[in-house]
Amino acid sequence: MKLKDNLLMRTKACIFDLDGVLVDTAKYHFLAWKRLTGMLKIKFTEKDNERLKGVSRMASLDIILEIGNVTLDDDLKEEYAGLKNKWYVDYITSMTPAEILPGSLEFIRELKGAGIKVALGSASKNTPMIISRVGMENLFDAVADGNIVSKAKPDPEVFLTAAKMLGVPPENCVVFEDAVAGIEAAHNAGMLCVGIGSDKMLKKAGIVVSGLDKMSLNKLREIEKISYHE
Ligand code: G6P
Ligand code: MG
């Protein structure tokens, strides 16, 4: 195997998922879905919640209804998704910068210092509110979120949109993702993906670290060496 000559300079942009990578909002999504499933008398566990990571609000509701074997018409689905979001927004309204996951700010600042662009790529329509509450609103060179893309991960739309906003080709982007659907979306976009979480859950990513506190520019360069060979 021969390493590509330009491998050290290959990454020109890093695209970060929000929920579960930069902030731990999964617990708030869980609490809000739990209230809804309680109302609908559907048994919903933390394991079920794993299936909702990276999945859009409506697609999440569809999974939950499937778990409970419940069928609803579209109007009622809209109403329940709205209710869940109202509860979720109540939780995230009181988020603070202390909820940024360890290592996130340090790694992003190191990347920016090295001239690597950074973007956010999230399915969440609540992205603007979350990044403002935790004080990250001025950190990114581009934000692609659920308000500007319509196709849910594993469709690559959100990451391709972020790359386009940055003016960086997909093959020069590295995605950081905690969800299986998100890892697939990154691969579908033709991007390298680093899984954030447990090896077992994220086998598909190829490379997994437990959190951004395990990342650095040096580590990124090691990952490039392992990944970009032919
Ligand atoms: C992220 C989360 C999902 C959530 C989705 C939509 O991808 O991982 O659990 O369903 O965003 O979030 P929203 O804030 O728009 O309901
Ligand atoms: Mg996520």
PDB file of C-alpha atoms and ligand atoms in Angstrom:
ATOM      1  CA  MET A   1       0.000   0.000   0.000  1.00  0.00           C
ATOM      2  CA  LYS A   2       1.199   3.428  -0.881  1.00  0.00           C
ATOM      3  CA  LEU A   3       0.372   6.511   1.124  1.00  0.00           C
ATOM      4  CA  LYS A   4      -0.864   9.485  -0.821  1.00  0.00           C
ATOM      5  CA  ASP A   5       1.745  12.266  -0.939  1.00  0.00           C
ATOM      6  CA  ASN A   6      -0.585  15.007   0.169  1.00  0.00           C
ATOM      7  CA  LEU A   7      -2.121  13.070   3.030  1.00  0.00           C
ATOM      8  CA  LEU A   8      -1.021  15.462   5.765  1.00  0.00           C
ATOM      9  CA  MET A   9      -2.810  18.312   4.092  1.00  0.00           C
ATOM     10  CA  ARG A  10      -5.861  16.439   2.970  1.00  0.00           C
ATOM     11  CA  THR A  11      -8.324  17.667   5.614  1.00  0.00           C
ATOM     12  CA  LYS A  12      -9.460  21.175   4.790  1.00  0.00           C
ATOM     13  CA  ALA A  13     -12.663  21.126   6.813  1.00  0.00           C
ATOM     14  CA  CYS A  14     -14.137  19.324   9.794  1.00  0.00           C
ATOM     15  CA  ILE A  15     -17.908  19.010  10.086  1.00  0.00           C
ATOM     16  CA  PHE A  16     -19.378  18.325  13.501  1.00  0.00           C
ATOM     17  CA  ASP A  17     -22.722  16.817  14.345  1.00  0.00           C
ATOM     18  CA  LEU A  18     -24.247  18.718  17.285  1.00  0.00           C
ATOM     19  CA  ASP A  19     -26.317  16.404  19.502  1.00  0.00           C
ATOM     20  CA  GLY A  20     -24.052  13.836  21.177  1.00  0.00           C
ATOM     21  CA  VAL A  21     -20.826  15.229  19.712  1.00  0.00           C
ATOM     22  CA  LEU A  22     -20.598  18.835  20.942  1.00  0.00           C
ATOM     23  CA  VAL A  23     -23.427  18.816  23.496  1.00  0.00           C
ATOM     24  CA  ASP A  24     -25.326  16.090  25.313  1.00  0.00           C
ATOM     25  CA  THR A  25     -28.902  16.819  24.312  1.00  0.00           C
ATOM     26  CA  ALA A  26     -29.858  13.124  23.892  1.00  0.00           C
ATOM     27  CA  LYS A  27     -30.996  13.121  27.524  1.00  0.00           C
ATOM     28  CA  TYR A  28     -33.419  15.997  26.853  1.00  0.00           C
ATOM     29  CA  HIS A  29     -34.755  14.344  23.684  1.00  0.00           C
ATOM     30  CA  PHE A  30     -35.255  11.198  25.777  1.00  0.00           C
ATOM     31  CA  LEU A  31     -37.128  13.029  28.542  1.00  0.00           C
ATOM     32  CA  ALA A  32     -39.417  14.732  26.021  1.00  0.00           C
ATOM     33  CA  TRP A  33     -40.130  11.532  24.051  1.00  0.00           C
ATOM     34  CA  LYS A  34     -40.678   9.724  27.353  1.00  0.00           C
ATOM     35  CA  ARG A  35     -43.421  12.202  28.267  1.00  0.00           C
ATOM     36  CA  LEU A  36     -45.097  11.666  24.907  1.00  0.00           C
ATOM     37  CA  THR A  37     -44.822   7.869  25.022  1.00  0.00           C
ATOM     38  CA  GLY A  38     -46.189   7.971  28.570  1.00  0.00           C
ATOM     39  CA  MET A  39     -49.196   9.854  27.254  1.00  0.00           C
ATOM     40  CA  LEU A  40     -49.635   7.380  24.388  1.00  0.00           C
ATOM     41  CA  LYS A  41     -49.051   4.356  26.678  1.00  0.00           C
ATOM     42  CA  ILE A  42     -46.096   3.183  24.588  1.00  0.00           C
ATOM     43  CA  LYS A  43     -43.197   1.438  26.358  1.00  0.00           C
ATOM     44  CA  PHE A  44     -40.060   3.397  25.461  1.00  0.00           C
ATOM     45  CA  THR A  45     -36.600   2.613  26.836  1.00  0.00           C
ATOM     46  CA  GLU A  46     -33.164   4.263  26.685  1.00  0.00           C
ATOM     47  CA  LYS A  47     -32.188   1.512  24.244  1.00  0.00           C
ATOM     48  CA  ASP A  48     -35.062   2.559  21.967  1.00  0.00           C
ATOM     49  CA  ASN A  49     -33.791   6.141  22.293  1.00  0.00           C
ATOM     50  CA  GLU A  50     -30.479   5.056  20.693  1.00  0.00           C
ATOM     51  CA  ARG A  51     -32.391   4.395  17.472  1.00  0.00           C
ATOM     52  CA  LEU A  52     -33.510   8.023  17.384  1.00  0.00           C
ATOM     53  CA  LYS A  53     -30.029   9.534  17.424  1.00  0.00           C
ATOM     54  CA  GLY A  54     -29.395  11.559  14.282  1.00  0.00           C
ATOM     55  CA  VAL A  55     -32.938  10.855  13.075  1.00  0.00           C
ATOM     56  CA  SER A  56     -35.266  13.802  12.300  1.00  0.00           C
ATOM     57  CA  ARG A  57     -38.190  14.664  14.586  1.00  0.00           C
ATOM     58  CA  MET A  58     -40.911  13.180  12.362  1.00  0.00           C
ATOM     59  CA  ALA A  59     -38.893  10.065  11.507  1.00  0.00           C
ATOM     60  CA  SER A  60     -38.286   9.616  15.268  1.00  0.00           C
ATOM     61  CA  LEU A  61     -42.028   9.775  15.936  1.00  0.00           C
ATOM     62  CA  ASP A  62     -42.590   7.166  13.204  1.00  0.00           C
ATOM     63  CA  ILE A  63     -40.080   4.818  14.902  1.00  0.00           C
ATOM     64  CA  ILE A  64     -41.788   5.329  18.268  1.00  0.00           C
ATOM     65  CA  LEU A  65     -45.244   4.640  16.827  1.00  0.00           C
ATOM     66  CA  GLU A  66     -43.865   1.513  15.183  1.00  0.00           C
ATOM     67  CA  ILE A  67     -42.429   0.356  18.546  1.00  0.00           C
ATOM     68  CA  GLY A  68     -45.852   0.869  20.143  1.00  0.00           C
ATOM     69  CA  ASN A  69     -47.704  -0.558  17.150  1.00  0.00           C
ATOM     70  CA  VAL A  70     -49.781   2.621  16.998  1.00  0.00           C
ATOM     71  CA  THR A  71     -51.136   4.243  13.829  1.00  0.00           C
ATOM     72  CA  LEU A  72     -52.025   7.949  13.759  1.00  0.00           C
ATOM     73  CA  ASP A  73     -53.193  10.270  10.992  1.00  0.00           C
ATOM     74  CA  ASP A  74     -50.859  13.024   9.774  1.00  0.00           C
ATOM     75  CA  ASP A  75     -52.590  15.853  11.646  1.00  0.00           C
ATOM     76  CA  LEU A  76     -52.273  14.056  14.959  1.00  0.00           C
ATOM     77  CA  LYS A  77     -48.640  13.194  14.201  1.00  0.00           C
ATOM     78  CA  GLU A  78     -47.915  16.903  13.595  1.00  0.00           C
ATOM     79  CA  GLU A  79     -49.635  17.741  16.865  1.00  0.00           C
ATOM     80  CA  TYR A  80     -47.667  15.164  18.890  1.00  0.00           C
ATOM     81  CA  ALA A  81     -44.333  16.076  17.273  1.00  0.00           C
ATOM     82  CA  GLY A  82     -45.117  19.703  18.173  1.00  0.00           C
ATOM     83  CA  LEU A  83     -45.896  18.759  21.742  1.00  0.00           C
ATOM     84  CA  LYS A  84     -42.669  16.777  22.091  1.00  0.00           C
ATOM     85  CA  ASN A  85     -40.744  19.737  20.708  1.00  0.00           C
ATOM     86  CA  LYS A  86     -42.412  22.158  23.111  1.00  0.00           C
ATOM     87  CA  TRP A  87     -41.243  20.014  26.055  1.00  0.00           C
ATOM     88  CA  TYR A  88     -37.788  19.597  24.519  1.00  0.00           C
ATOM     89  CA  VAL A  89     -37.432  23.366  24.035  1.00  0.00           C
ATOM     90  CA  ASP A  90     -38.413  23.859  27.702  1.00  0.00           C
ATOM     91  CA  TYR A  91     -35.435  21.647  28.662  1.00  0.00           C
ATOM     92  CA  ILE A  92     -32.862  23.186  26.313  1.00  0.00           C
ATOM     93  CA  THR A  93     -33.835  26.753  27.187  1.00  0.00           C
ATOM     94  CA  SER A  94     -31.884  26.394  30.401  1.00  0.00           C
ATOM     95  CA  MET A  95     -28.724  24.899  28.829  1.00  0.00           C
ATOM     96  CA  THR A  96     -25.460  26.651  29.682  1.00  0.00           C
ATOM     97  CA  PRO A  97     -21.889  26.647  28.286  1.00  0.00           C
ATOM     98  CA  ALA A  98     -21.068  24.063  31.000  1.00  0.00           C
ATOM     99  CA  GLU A  99     -22.948  21.515  28.859  1.00  0.00           C
ATOM    100  CA  ILE A 100     -20.460  21.665  25.989  1.00  0.00           C
ATOM    101  CA  LEU A 101     -18.843  18.220  25.915  1.00  0.00           C
ATOM    102  CA  PRO A 102     -15.199  18.023  27.090  1.00  0.00           C
ATOM    103  CA  GLY A 103     -12.523  18.803  24.523  1.00  0.00           C
ATOM    104  CA  SER A 104     -14.897  20.290  21.931  1.00  0.00           C
ATOM    105  CA  LEU A 105     -13.828  23.918  22.192  1.00  0.00           C
ATOM    106  CA  GLU A 106     -10.127  23.075  22.494  1.00  0.00           C
ATOM    107  CA  PHE A 107     -10.172  20.842  19.395  1.00  0.00           C
ATOM    108  CA  ILE A 108     -12.177  23.298  17.288  1.00  0.00           C
ATOM    109  CA  ARG A 109      -9.859  26.157  18.256  1.00  0.00           C
ATOM    110  CA  GLU A 110      -6.815  24.038  17.385  1.00  0.00           C
ATOM    111  CA  LEU A 111      -8.305  23.233  13.964  1.00  0.00           C
ATOM    112  CA  LYS A 112      -9.070  26.879  13.259  1.00  0.00           C
ATOM    113  CA  GLY A 113      -5.571  27.856  14.316  1.00  0.00           C
ATOM    114  CA  ALA A 114      -4.226  25.409  11.713  1.00  0.00           C
ATOM    115  CA  GLY A 115      -6.396  26.960   8.975  1.00  0.00           C
ATOM    116  CA  ILE A 116      -8.908  24.087   8.891  1.00  0.00           C
ATOM    117  CA  LYS A 117     -12.505  25.245   8.474  1.00  0.00           C
ATOM    118  CA  VAL A 118     -15.190  24.075  10.859  1.00  0.00           C
ATOM    119  CA  ALA A 119     -18.890  23.574  10.239  1.00  0.00           C
ATOM    120  CA  LEU A 120     -21.892  22.191  12.011  1.00  0.00           C
ATOM    121  CA  GLY A 121     -24.012  19.518  10.311  1.00  0.00           C
ATOM    122  CA  SER A 122     -27.108  18.649  12.336  1.00  0.00           C
ATOM    123  CA  ALA A 123     -30.628  17.408  11.635  1.00  0.00           C
ATOM    124  CA  SER A 124     -31.941  19.540  14.487  1.00  0.00           C
ATOM    125  CA  LYS A 125     -34.213  22.482  13.810  1.00  0.00           C
ATOM    126  CA  ASN A 126     -33.303  23.676  17.302  1.00  0.00           C
ATOM    127  CA  THR A 127     -29.614  24.110  16.356  1.00  0.00           C
ATOM    128  CA  PRO A 128     -29.671  27.965  16.468  1.00  0.00           C
ATOM    129  CA  MET A 129     -31.177  27.941  19.956  1.00  0.00           C
ATOM    130  CA  ILE A 130     -28.774  25.324  21.322  1.00  0.00           C
ATOM    131  CA  ILE A 131     -25.603  26.935  19.976  1.00  0.00           C
ATOM    132  CA  SER A 132     -26.721  30.292  21.264  1.00  0.00           C
ATOM    133  CA  ARG A 133     -27.535  28.952  24.757  1.00  0.00           C
ATOM    134  CA  VAL A 134     -24.127  27.291  25.080  1.00  0.00           C
ATOM    135  CA  GLY A 135     -22.296  30.289  23.566  1.00  0.00           C
ATOM    136  CA  MET A 136     -21.090  28.577  20.377  1.00  0.00           C
ATOM    137  CA  GLU A 137     -22.970  30.744  17.899  1.00  0.00           C
ATOM    138  CA  ASN A 138     -19.877  32.505  16.559  1.00  0.00           C
ATOM    139  CA  LEU A 139     -17.605  29.473  16.446  1.00  0.00           C
ATOM    140  CA  PHE A 140     -18.442  27.968  13.062  1.00  0.00           C
ATOM    141  CA  ASP A 141     -17.571  28.992   9.518  1.00  0.00           C
ATOM    142  CA  ALA A 142     -20.870  27.445   8.369  1.00  0.00           C
ATOM    143  CA  VAL A 143     -23.967  25.950   9.958  1.00  0.00           C
ATOM    144  CA  ALA A 144     -26.079  23.409   8.031  1.00  0.00           C
ATOM    145  CA  ASP A 145     -29.060  22.311  10.099  1.00  0.00           C
ATOM    146  CA  GLY A 146     -32.599  20.960   9.950  1.00  0.00           C
ATOM    147  CA  ASN A 147     -33.895  24.411   9.015  1.00  0.00           C
ATOM    148  CA  ILE A 148     -32.085  24.461   5.673  1.00  0.00           C
ATOM    149  CA  VAL A 149     -31.964  20.802   4.662  1.00  0.00           C
ATOM    150  CA  SER A 150     -34.925  18.532   4.150  1.00  0.00           C
ATOM    151  CA  LYS A 151     -33.482  15.054   3.675  1.00  0.00           C
ATOM    152  CA  ALA A 152     -32.730  13.217   6.915  1.00  0.00           C
ATOM    153  CA  LYS A 153     -29.474  11.351   7.590  1.00  0.00           C
ATOM    154  CA  PRO A 154     -28.396   8.817   6.227  1.00  0.00           C
ATOM    155  CA  ASP A 155     -29.000  11.065   3.225  1.00  0.00           C
ATOM    156  CA  PRO A 156     -25.780  13.066   2.746  1.00  0.00           C
ATOM    157  CA  GLU A 157     -27.592  16.388   2.142  1.00  0.00           C
ATOM    158  CA  VAL A 158     -26.666  18.022   5.459  1.00  0.00           C
ATOM    159  CA  PHE A 159     -22.927  17.315   5.104  1.00  0.00           C
ATOM    160  CA  LEU A 160     -22.808  18.171   1.381  1.00  0.00           C
ATOM    161  CA  THR A 161     -24.575  21.449   2.171  1.00  0.00           C
ATOM    162  CA  ALA A 162     -22.042  22.251   4.911  1.00  0.00           C
ATOM    163  CA  ALA A 163     -19.137  21.474   2.530  1.00  0.00           C
ATOM    164  CA  LYS A 164     -20.664  23.659  -0.165  1.00  0.00           C
ATOM    165  CA  MET A 165     -21.156  26.538   2.272  1.00  0.00           C
ATOM    166  CA  LEU A 166     -17.475  26.239   3.190  1.00  0.00           C
ATOM    167  CA  GLY A 167     -16.375  25.894  -0.435  1.00  0.00           C
ATOM    168  CA  VAL A 168     -14.481  22.676   0.357  1.00  0.00           C
ATOM    169  CA  PRO A 169     -14.823  19.475  -1.750  1.00  0.00           C
ATOM    170  CA  PRO A 170     -16.360  16.507   0.127  1.00  0.00           C
ATOM    171  CA  GLU A 171     -13.153  14.446  -0.142  1.00  0.00           C
ATOM    172  CA  ASN A 172     -11.367  17.095   1.928  1.00  0.00           C
ATOM    173  CA  CYS A 173     -13.916  16.983   4.754  1.00  0.00           C
ATOM    174  CA  VAL A 174     -13.882  14.885   7.924  1.00  0.00           C
ATOM    175  CA  VAL A 175     -17.149  14.362   9.816  1.00  0.00           C
ATOM    176  CA  PHE A 176     -17.491  13.729  13.569  1.00  0.00           C
ATOM    177  CA  GLU A 177     -20.668  11.775  14.356  1.00  0.00           C
ATOM    178  CA  ASP A 178     -22.205   9.831  17.250  1.00  0.00           C
ATOM    179  CA  ALA A 179     -25.110   8.273  15.324  1.00  0.00           C
ATOM    180  CA  VAL A 180     -25.153   5.306  12.974  1.00  0.00           C
ATOM    181  CA  ALA A 181     -27.413   7.216  10.543  1.00  0.00           C
ATOM    182  CA  GLY A 182     -24.937  10.113  10.639  1.00  0.00           C
ATOM    183  CA  ILE A 183     -21.943   7.886   9.899  1.00  0.00           C
ATOM    184  CA  GLU A 184     -23.790   6.490   6.894  1.00  0.00           C
ATOM    185  CA  ALA A 185     -24.648  10.042   5.790  1.00  0.00           C
ATOM    186  CA  ALA A 186     -20.968  11.045   5.959  1.00  0.00           C
ATOM    187  CA  HIS A 187     -19.940   7.993   3.932  1.00  0.00           C
ATOM    188  CA  ASN A 188     -22.730   8.677   1.434  1.00  0.00           C
ATOM    189  CA  ALA A 189     -21.264  12.180   1.077  1.00  0.00           C
ATOM    190  CA  GLY A 190     -17.860  10.645   0.266  1.00  0.00           C
ATOM    191  CA  MET A 191     -16.365  11.950   3.510  1.00  0.00           C
ATOM    192  CA  LEU A 192     -14.154  10.339   6.110  1.00  0.00           C
ATOM    193  CA  CYS A 193     -16.021   9.861   9.391  1.00  0.00           C
ATOM    194  CA  VAL A 194     -14.772   9.599  12.952  1.00  0.00           C
ATOM    195  CA  GLY A 195     -17.328   7.942  15.240  1.00  0.00           C
ATOM    196  CA  ILE A 196     -17.812   9.532  18.654  1.00  0.00           C
ATOM    197  CA  GLY A 197     -18.886   7.035  21.305  1.00  0.00           C
ATOM    198  CA  SER A 198     -18.418   3.328  21.831  1.00  0.00           C
ATOM    199  CA  ASP A 199     -16.592   0.999  19.429  1.00  0.00           C
ATOM    200  CA  LYS A 200     -19.383  -1.526  19.636  1.00  0.00           C
ATOM    201  CA  MET A 201     -22.142   0.886  18.660  1.00  0.00           C
ATOM    202  CA  LEU A 202     -20.243   2.570  15.882  1.00  0.00           C
ATOM    203  CA  LYS A 203     -18.405  -0.267  14.111  1.00  0.00           C
ATOM    204  CA  LYS A 204     -19.311   1.271  10.753  1.00  0.00           C
ATOM    205  CA  ALA A 205     -17.208   4.387  11.299  1.00  0.00           C
ATOM    206  CA  GLY A 206     -13.948   2.467  11.092  1.00  0.00           C
ATOM    207  CA  ILE A 207     -12.351   4.939  13.466  1.00  0.00           C
ATOM    208  CA  VAL A 208     -13.986   5.627  16.802  1.00  0.00           C
ATOM    209  CA  VAL A 209     -12.919   7.811  19.737  1.00  0.00           C
ATOM    210  CA  SER A 210     -14.830   8.101  22.995  1.00  0.00           C
ATOM    211  CA  GLY A 211     -15.138  11.888  22.778  1.00  0.00           C
ATOM    212  CA  LEU A 212     -13.596  15.022  21.303  1.00  0.00           C
ATOM    213  CA  ASP A 213     -11.343  15.223  24.363  1.00  0.00           C
ATOM    214  CA  LYS A 214      -9.451  12.363  22.667  1.00  0.00           C
ATOM    215  CA  MET A 215      -8.978  14.412  19.484  1.00  0.00           C
ATOM    216  CA  SER A 216      -6.180  16.787  18.506  1.00  0.00           C
ATOM    217  CA  LEU A 217      -4.555  17.936  15.282  1.00  0.00           C
ATOM    218  CA  ASN A 218      -1.904  15.226  15.729  1.00  0.00           C
ATOM    219  CA  LYS A 219      -4.562  12.566  16.206  1.00  0.00           C
ATOM    220  CA  LEU A 220      -6.366  13.806  13.079  1.00  0.00           C
ATOM    221  CA  ARG A 221      -3.137  13.433  11.134  1.00  0.00           C
ATOM    222  CA  GLU A 222      -2.710   9.863  12.435  1.00  0.00           C
ATOM    223  CA  ILE A 223      -6.272   9.115  11.324  1.00  0.00           C
ATOM    224  CA  GLU A 224      -5.520  10.531   7.873  1.00  0.00           C
ATOM    225  CA  LYS A 225      -2.473   8.274   7.617  1.00  0.00           C
ATOM    226  CA  ILE A 226      -4.535   5.196   8.439  1.00  0.00           C
ATOM    227  CA  SER A 227      -7.460   6.149   6.224  1.00  0.00           C
ATOM    228  CA  TYR A 228      -6.090   7.656   3.036  1.00  0.00           C
ATOM    229  CA  HIS A 229      -4.055   4.920   1.496  1.00  0.00           C
ATOM    230  CA  GLU A 230      -4.457   3.119  -1.760  1.00  0.00           C
TER     231      GLU A 230
HETATM  232  C1  G6P B   1     -30.546  15.303  16.103  1.00  0.00           C
HETATM  233  C2  G6P B   1     -30.815  14.309  17.228  1.00  0.00           C
HETATM  234  C3  G6P B   1     -32.131  13.591  17.001  1.00  0.00           C
HETATM  235  C4  G6P B   1     -33.254  14.594  16.758  1.00  0.00           C
HETATM  236  C5  G6P B   1     -32.923  15.439  15.552  1.00  0.00           C
HETATM  237  C6  G6P B   1     -33.984  16.489  15.265  1.00  0.00           C
HETATM  238  O1  G6P B   1     -30.132  14.612  14.979  1.00  0.00           O
HETATM  239  O2  G6P B   1     -29.773  13.372  17.337  1.00  0.00           O
HETATM  240  O3  G6P B   1     -32.403  12.800  18.134  1.00  0.00           O
HETATM  241  O4  G6P B   1     -34.497  13.935  16.561  1.00  0.00           O
HETATM  242  O5  G6P B   1     -31.686  16.105  15.784  1.00  0.00           O
HETATM  243  O6  G6P B   1     -34.002  17.428  16.294  1.00  0.00           O
HETATM  244  P1  G6P B   1     -35.084  18.575  16.481  1.00  0.00           P
HETATM  245  O7  G6P B   1     -34.445  19.493  17.486  1.00  0.00           O
HETATM  246  O8  G6P B   1     -35.257  19.258  15.142  1.00  0.00           O
HETATM  247  O9  G6P B   1     -36.327  17.931  16.934  1.00  0.00           O
HETATM  248 MG    MG B   2     -25.776  13.179  17.062  1.00  0.00          MG
END
